[in-house]
Coordinates of N, CA and C in Angstrom, one line a residue:
M1 N 28.9 25.9 -60.5 CA 28.9 25.1 -59.3 C 29.3 23.6 -59.6
P2 N 30.3 23.0 -59.0 CA 30.7 21.7 -59.3 C 29.5 20.7 -59.0
W3 N 29.6 19.6 -59.7 CA 28.4 18.6 -59.5 C 28.3 18.1 -58.1
R4 N 29.4 17.9 -57.4 CA 29.3 17.4 -56.0 C 28.6 18.4 -55.1
D5 N 28.8 19.7 -55.3 CA 28.1 20.7 -54.5 C 26.6 20.6 -54.9
Q6 N 26.3 20.4 -56.1 CA 24.8 20.3 -56.5 C 24.2 19.1 -55.9
A7 N 25.0 18.0 -56.0 CA 24.5 16.7 -55.4 C 24.3 16.9 -53.9
E8 N 25.2 17.6 -53.2 CA 25.0 17.8 -51.7 C 23.8 18.6 -51.4
R9 N 23.5 19.6 -52.3 CA 22.3 20.4 -52.1 C 21.0 19.6 -52.3
L10 N 21.1 18.8 -53.3 CA 19.9 17.9 -53.6 C 19.7 16.9 -52.4
I11 N 20.8 16.3 -51.9 CA 20.7 15.4 -50.8 C 20.1 16.1 -49.6
A12 N 20.6 17.3 -49.3 CA 20.1 18.1 -48.1 C 18.6 18.4 -48.2
Y13 N 18.1 18.5 -49.4 CA 16.7 18.8 -49.6 C 15.9 17.4 -49.6
A14 N 16.4 16.5 -50.4 CA 15.7 15.2 -50.7 C 15.7 14.3 -49.5
E15 N 16.7 14.3 -48.7 CA 16.8 13.3 -47.6 C 15.6 13.5 -46.6
P16 N 15.3 14.7 -46.0 CA 14.2 14.8 -45.1 C 12.9 14.6 -45.8
V17 N 12.8 15.0 -47.1 CA 11.5 14.8 -47.8 C 11.3 13.3 -48.0
S18 N 12.3 12.5 -48.4 CA 12.1 11.1 -48.6 C 11.9 10.4 -47.3
R19 N 12.5 10.8 -46.2 CA 12.2 10.3 -44.9 C 10.8 10.5 -44.5
A20 N 10.3 11.7 -44.6 CA 8.9 11.9 -44.3 C 7.9 11.1 -45.2
G21 N 8.3 11.0 -46.5 CA 7.5 10.3 -47.4 C 7.4 8.8 -47.0
L22 N 8.5 8.2 -46.6 CA 8.5 6.8 -46.2 C 7.6 6.6 -44.9
Y23 N 7.8 7.5 -43.9 CA 6.9 7.4 -42.7 C 5.5 7.5 -43.1
L24 N 5.1 8.5 -43.9 CA 3.7 8.8 -44.2 C 3.2 7.7 -45.1
S25 N 4.0 7.1 -46.1 CA 3.5 6.1 -46.9 C 3.2 4.8 -46.1
L26 N 4.0 4.5 -45.2 CA 3.7 3.3 -44.3 C 2.5 3.5 -43.5
G27 N 2.3 4.8 -43.0 CA 1.1 5.1 -42.3 C -0.2 4.9 -43.1
I28 N -0.1 5.4 -44.4 CA -1.2 5.2 -45.3 C -1.5 3.8 -45.6
I29 N -0.4 3.0 -45.9 CA -0.6 1.6 -46.1 C -1.3 0.9 -45.0
Y30 N -0.8 1.2 -43.8 CA -1.4 0.5 -42.6 C -2.8 1.0 -42.3
A31 N -3.1 2.3 -42.6 CA -4.5 2.8 -42.4 C -5.4 2.0 -43.4
W32 N -5.0 1.9 -44.6 CA -5.8 1.2 -45.6 C -6.0 -0.3 -45.4
F33 N -4.8 -1.0 -45.2 CA -4.9 -2.4 -44.9 C -5.6 -2.7 -43.6
G34 N -5.3 -1.9 -42.5 CA -6.0 -2.1 -41.2 C -7.5 -1.8 -41.3
G35 N -7.9 -0.8 -42.0 CA -9.3 -0.5 -42.2 C -10.0 -1.6 -42.9
M36 N -9.4 -2.1 -43.9 CA -10.0 -3.2 -44.7 C -10.3 -4.5 -43.8
K37 N -9.5 -4.7 -42.8 CA -9.6 -5.9 -42.0 C -10.9 -5.9 -41.2
F38 N -11.6 -4.8 -41.2 CA -13.0 -4.8 -40.5 C -14.1 -5.2 -41.5
T39 N -13.7 -5.6 -42.7 CA -14.8 -6.0 -43.6 C -14.7 -7.6 -43.7
D40 N -15.9 -8.1 -44.1 CA -16.0 -9.6 -44.3 C -15.1 -10.0 -45.5
Y41 N -15.1 -9.2 -46.5 CA -14.3 -9.5 -47.7 C -12.8 -9.8 -47.3
E42 N -12.2 -8.9 -46.5 CA -10.8 -9.1 -46.1 C -10.7 -10.2 -45.1
A43 N -11.6 -10.4 -44.2 CA -11.6 -11.5 -43.2 C -11.5 -12.8 -43.9
Q44 N -12.4 -13.0 -45.0 CA -12.4 -14.2 -45.7 C -11.1 -14.4 -46.6
G45 N -10.6 -13.3 -47.0 CA -9.3 -13.4 -47.8 C -8.1 -13.8 -47.0
L46 N -8.2 -13.6 -45.7 CA -7.1 -14.0 -44.8 C -7.1 -15.5 -44.5
V47 N -8.2 -16.1 -44.7 CA -8.4 -17.5 -44.2 C -7.3 -18.5 -44.8
P48 N -7.0 -18.5 -46.1 CA -6.0 -19.4 -46.6 C -4.6 -19.1 -46.1
L49 N -4.3 -17.9 -45.8 CA -3.0 -17.5 -45.3 C -2.9 -17.9 -43.8
V50 N -3.9 -17.6 -43.0 CA -3.8 -17.8 -41.6 C -4.0 -19.3 -41.3
E51 N -4.9 -20.0 -41.9 CA -5.2 -21.4 -41.5 C -4.0 -22.4 -41.9
N52 N -3.2 -22.0 -42.8 CA -2.0 -22.8 -43.2 C -0.7 -22.4 -42.5
S53 N -0.8 -21.4 -41.7 CA 0.5 -20.9 -41.0 C 0.6 -21.5 -39.6
P54 N 1.8 -22.2 -39.4 CA 2.0 -22.7 -38.0 C 2.2 -21.5 -37.0
L55 N 2.5 -20.3 -37.5 CA 2.8 -19.2 -36.6 C 1.5 -18.6 -36.1
V56 N 0.4 -18.5 -36.9 CA -0.8 -17.8 -36.5 C -2.1 -18.6 -36.6
S57 N -2.0 -19.8 -37.1 CA -3.3 -20.6 -37.3 C -4.0 -20.8 -35.9
W58 N -3.3 -20.8 -34.8 CA -3.9 -21.1 -33.5 C -4.8 -19.9 -33.1
F59 N -4.7 -18.8 -33.8 CA -5.6 -17.7 -33.5 C -7.1 -18.1 -33.7
Y60 N -7.3 -18.9 -34.8 CA -8.6 -19.3 -35.1 C -9.3 -20.2 -34.0
A61 N -8.5 -20.8 -33.1 CA -9.0 -21.5 -32.0 C -9.5 -20.6 -30.9
L62 N -9.0 -19.4 -30.9 CA -9.4 -18.4 -29.9 C -10.4 -17.4 -30.4
L63 N -10.3 -17.0 -31.7 CA -11.2 -16.0 -32.3 C -11.8 -16.5 -33.5
S64 N -13.0 -16.0 -33.9 CA -13.6 -16.3 -35.1 C -12.8 -15.7 -36.3
V65 N -13.2 -16.1 -37.5 CA -12.5 -15.5 -38.7 C -12.6 -14.0 -38.6
R66 N -13.8 -13.5 -38.4 CA -14.0 -12.0 -38.3 C -13.4 -11.4 -37.0
G67 N -13.4 -12.1 -35.9 CA -12.7 -11.7 -34.7 C -11.2 -11.5 -34.9
F68 N -10.6 -12.5 -35.5 CA -9.2 -12.3 -35.8 C -8.9 -11.2 -36.7
S69 N -9.7 -11.1 -37.8 CA -9.5 -10.0 -38.7 C -9.7 -8.6 -38.1
N70 N -10.6 -8.5 -37.2 CA -10.8 -7.2 -36.5 C -9.6 -7.0 -35.6
F71 N -9.2 -8.0 -34.9 CA -8.0 -7.8 -34.0 C -6.8 -7.4 -34.8
L72 N -6.6 -8.0 -36.0 CA -5.4 -7.7 -36.8 C -5.6 -6.2 -37.4
G73 N -6.8 -5.8 -37.7 CA -7.1 -4.5 -38.1 C -6.7 -3.5 -37.1
F74 N -7.1 -3.8 -35.8 CA -6.7 -2.9 -34.7 C -5.2 -2.8 -34.6
V75 N -4.5 -3.9 -34.7 CA -3.0 -4.0 -34.6 C -2.4 -3.1 -35.7
E76 N -2.9 -3.3 -36.9 CA -2.3 -2.6 -38.1 C -2.6 -1.1 -38.0
L77 N -3.8 -0.7 -37.6 CA -4.1 0.7 -37.4 C -3.2 1.3 -36.3
S78 N -2.9 0.6 -35.3 CA -2.1 1.0 -34.2 C -0.6 1.2 -34.7
I79 N -0.1 0.2 -35.4 CA 1.2 0.3 -36.0 C 1.4 1.5 -36.9
G80 N 0.4 1.7 -37.7 CA 0.5 2.8 -38.6 C 0.5 4.2 -37.9
L81 N -0.3 4.2 -36.8 CA -0.4 5.5 -36.0 C 1.0 5.7 -35.3
L82 N 1.6 4.6 -34.8 CA 2.9 4.7 -34.1 C 3.9 5.2 -35.1
I83 N 3.9 4.7 -36.3 CA 4.9 5.2 -37.3 C 4.7 6.6 -37.7
V84 N 3.5 7.1 -37.9 CA 3.2 8.5 -38.2 C 3.5 9.4 -37.0
L85 N 3.4 8.9 -35.8 CA 3.7 9.7 -34.6 C 5.2 10.0 -34.5
R86 N 6.0 9.7 -35.5 CA 7.4 10.2 -35.6 C 7.4 11.7 -35.5
L87 N 6.3 12.3 -36.0 CA 6.2 13.8 -35.9 C 6.2 14.3 -34.5
A88 N 5.7 13.4 -33.5 CA 5.7 13.8 -32.1 C 6.9 13.4 -31.4
S89 N 7.3 12.1 -31.6 CA 8.5 11.6 -30.9 C 9.0 10.4 -31.6
P90 N 10.3 10.2 -31.9 CA 10.8 9.1 -32.5 C 10.7 7.8 -31.7
I91 N 10.4 7.9 -30.4 CA 10.2 6.7 -29.7 C 9.0 5.9 -30.1
F92 N 7.9 6.7 -30.5 CA 6.7 6.0 -31.1 C 7.0 5.3 -32.4
S93 N 7.7 6.0 -33.3 CA 8.0 5.3 -34.6 C 9.0 4.2 -34.5
A94 N 9.9 4.2 -33.5 CA 10.8 3.1 -33.3 C 9.9 1.9 -32.9
A95 N 9.0 2.1 -32.0 CA 8.1 0.9 -31.6 C 7.3 0.5 -32.8
G96 N 6.7 1.4 -33.6 CA 5.9 1.1 -34.7 C 6.8 0.4 -35.8
G97 N 8.0 0.8 -36.0 CA 8.8 0.2 -37.0 C 9.2 -1.2 -36.6
L98 N 9.5 -1.4 -35.4 CA 9.8 -2.8 -34.9 C 8.6 -3.7 -35.0
L99 N 7.5 -3.2 -34.6 CA 6.3 -4.1 -34.7 C 5.9 -4.4 -36.1
S100 N 6.1 -3.4 -37.0 CA 5.8 -3.5 -38.4 C 6.8 -4.6 -39.0
A101 N 8.1 -4.5 -38.7 CA 9.0 -5.5 -39.2 C 8.7 -6.9 -38.7
G102 N 8.2 -7.0 -37.5 CA 7.8 -8.3 -37.0 C 6.6 -8.8 -37.7
L103 N 5.7 -8.0 -38.0 CA 4.4 -8.4 -38.7 C 4.8 -8.8 -40.1
F104 N 5.7 -8.1 -40.8 CA 6.1 -8.5 -42.2 C 6.9 -9.8 -42.2
V105 N 7.7 -10.1 -41.1 CA 8.4 -11.3 -41.1 C 7.4 -12.5 -41.0
T106 N 6.3 -12.2 -40.3 CA 5.2 -13.2 -40.2 C 4.6 -13.4 -41.6
T107 N 4.2 -12.3 -42.3 CA 3.5 -12.5 -43.6 C 4.5 -13.1 -44.6
I108 N 5.8 -12.7 -44.5 CA 6.7 -13.3 -45.5 C 6.8 -14.9 -45.3
S109 N 6.6 -15.3 -44.0 CA 6.6 -16.8 -43.8 C 5.5 -17.5 -44.4
F110 N 4.4 -16.7 -44.8 CA 3.3 -17.3 -45.5 C 3.7 -17.8 -46.8
M111 N 4.8 -17.3 -47.4 CA 5.2 -17.8 -48.7 C 5.6 -19.3 -48.6
I112 N 6.0 -19.7 -47.4 CA 6.4 -21.1 -47.3 C 5.2 -22.0 -46.9
S113 N 4.3 -21.4 -46.1 CA 3.2 -22.2 -45.6 C 1.9 -22.2 -46.4
T114 N 1.7 -21.2 -47.3 CA 0.5 -21.1 -48.0 C 0.6 -21.9 -49.4
P115 N -0.4 -22.7 -49.6 CA -0.4 -23.4 -50.9 C -0.7 -22.4 -52.0
G116 N -0.1 -22.7 -53.2 CA -0.4 -21.9 -54.4 C 0.5 -20.7 -54.6
V117 N 1.6 -20.7 -53.9 CA 2.6 -19.6 -54.0 C 3.4 -19.8 -55.3
V118 N 3.9 -21.0 -55.5 CA 4.7 -21.4 -56.7 C 3.8 -21.8 -57.8
V119 N 4.1 -21.4 -59.0 CA 3.4 -21.9 -60.2 C 3.9 -23.3 -60.5
P120 N 3.0 -24.3 -60.3 CA 3.4 -25.7 -60.3 C 4.1 -26.2 -61.6
E121 N 3.6 -25.8 -62.7 CA 4.2 -26.2 -64.0 C 5.5 -25.5 -64.3
L122 N 5.8 -24.4 -63.6 CA 7.0 -23.7 -63.9 C 8.1 -23.9 -62.8
G123 N 7.6 -24.2 -61.5 CA 8.5 -24.3 -60.4 C 9.2 -23.0 -60.0
L124 N 10.0 -23.1 -59.0 CA 10.7 -21.9 -58.5 C 11.7 -21.4 -59.6
P125 N 11.8 -20.2 -59.9 CA 11.4 -19.0 -59.1 C 10.1 -18.4 -59.5
A126 N 9.3 -19.2 -60.3 CA 8.0 -18.6 -60.8 C 7.0 -18.7 -59.7
I127 N 6.5 -17.5 -59.3 CA 5.4 -17.5 -58.3 C 4.2 -16.9 -58.9
T128 N 3.1 -17.3 -58.3 CA 1.8 -16.8 -58.7 C 1.6 -15.3 -58.4
V129 N 0.6 -14.7 -59.1 CA 0.3 -13.3 -58.7 C -0.3 -13.2 -57.3
A130 N -1.2 -14.1 -57.1 CA -1.8 -14.2 -55.7 C -1.9 -15.7 -55.4
P131 N -1.3 -16.1 -54.3 CA -0.7 -15.3 -53.2 C 0.8 -14.9 -53.4
G132 N 1.5 -15.5 -54.3 CA 2.9 -15.4 -54.4 C 3.5 -13.9 -54.4
Q133 N 3.1 -13.2 -55.5 CA 3.6 -11.8 -55.6 C 3.0 -10.9 -54.6
F134 N 1.8 -11.2 -54.2 CA 1.1 -10.4 -53.1 C 2.0 -10.5 -51.9
L135 N 2.5 -11.7 -51.5 CA 3.3 -11.8 -50.3 C 4.7 -11.3 -50.5
L136 N 5.3 -11.5 -51.7 CA 6.6 -11.0 -52.0 C 6.8 -9.6 -51.8
K137 N 5.8 -8.7 -52.0 CA 6.0 -7.3 -51.8 C 6.3 -7.0 -50.3
D138 N 6.0 -7.9 -49.4 CA 6.2 -7.7 -48.0 C 7.7 -7.7 -47.7
V139 N 8.5 -8.2 -48.6 CA 10.0 -8.1 -48.4 C 10.4 -6.7 -48.4
G140 N 9.9 -5.9 -49.3 CA 10.2 -4.5 -49.4 C 9.6 -3.7 -48.2
L141 N 8.4 -4.1 -47.8 CA 7.8 -3.4 -46.7 C 8.5 -3.8 -45.4
F142 N 9.0 -5.0 -45.3 CA 9.8 -5.3 -44.1 C 11.1 -4.4 -44.1
A143 N 11.8 -4.3 -45.2 CA 13.0 -3.4 -45.3 C 12.6 -2.0 -44.9
A144 N 11.5 -1.5 -45.4 CA 11.1 -0.1 -45.1 C 10.8 0.0 -43.6
S145 N 10.2 -1.0 -43.0 CA 9.8 -1.0 -41.6 C 11.0 -1.0 -40.7
F146 N 12.0 -1.9 -41.1 CA 13.2 -2.0 -40.3 C 14.0 -0.7 -40.4
W147 N 14.0 -0.1 -41.6 CA 14.7 1.2 -41.7 C 14.1 2.3 -40.8
V148 N 12.7 2.3 -40.7 CA 12.0 3.2 -39.8 C 12.4 2.9 -38.4
F149 N 12.5 1.7 -38.0 CA 12.9 1.3 -36.6 C 14.3 1.9 -36.4
V150 N 15.3 1.6 -37.2 CA 16.7 2.0 -37.0 C 16.8 3.5 -37.1
D151 N 16.2 4.2 -38.0 CA 16.2 5.6 -38.2 C 15.6 6.3 -36.9
S152 N 14.5 5.8 -36.4 CA 13.9 6.3 -35.2 C 14.7 6.1 -34.0
L153 N 15.2 4.9 -33.9 CA 16.1 4.6 -32.7 C 17.3 5.5 -32.7
K154 N 17.9 5.7 -33.8 CA 19.0 6.6 -33.9 C 18.6 8.0 -33.4
A155 N 17.5 8.5 -33.8 CA 17.0 9.8 -33.3 C 16.8 9.8 -31.8
V156 N 16.3 8.7 -31.3 CA 16.1 8.6 -29.8 C 17.4 8.7 -29.1
V157 N 18.4 7.9 -29.6 CA 19.7 7.8 -28.9 C 20.4 9.1 -29.0
R158 N 20.3 9.8 -30.1 CA 21.1 11.0 -30.3 C 20.4 12.3 -29.8
R159 N 19.3 12.1 -29.1 CA 18.7 13.3 -28.5 C 19.5 14.0 -27.5

């Protein structure tokens, strides 16, 4: 069997498996992150990120630290559920993917507004483990979320 035929067989098998893996892994990430938002540990960990952000700091005028964290936990659990509901209908995962991409754009912006992202003595491109590298991973999660949105929207349109 020529290598192209073998590659096509592998793609035919691997593509749906990797698609399901991406949807499920984002669902697991959101379940874990969202569930942690209901703890004081996580609520306090958000403070330096939220209070320095011009995009979301105003939430602390409306909600307590725990109240905002609980709200964010509800949002994250909902996004994760929407993404996993691709199994029921791609319209759900399209909404979840779009919301997820928006959430990660917000967290990526924390790299600009949060003190301590850059290692001062080294300068850019050297970033700290936390919060720098912790926030940088959201670039990949944004890309995965946007892919989920586009893949799901394509499935909705082509029904």
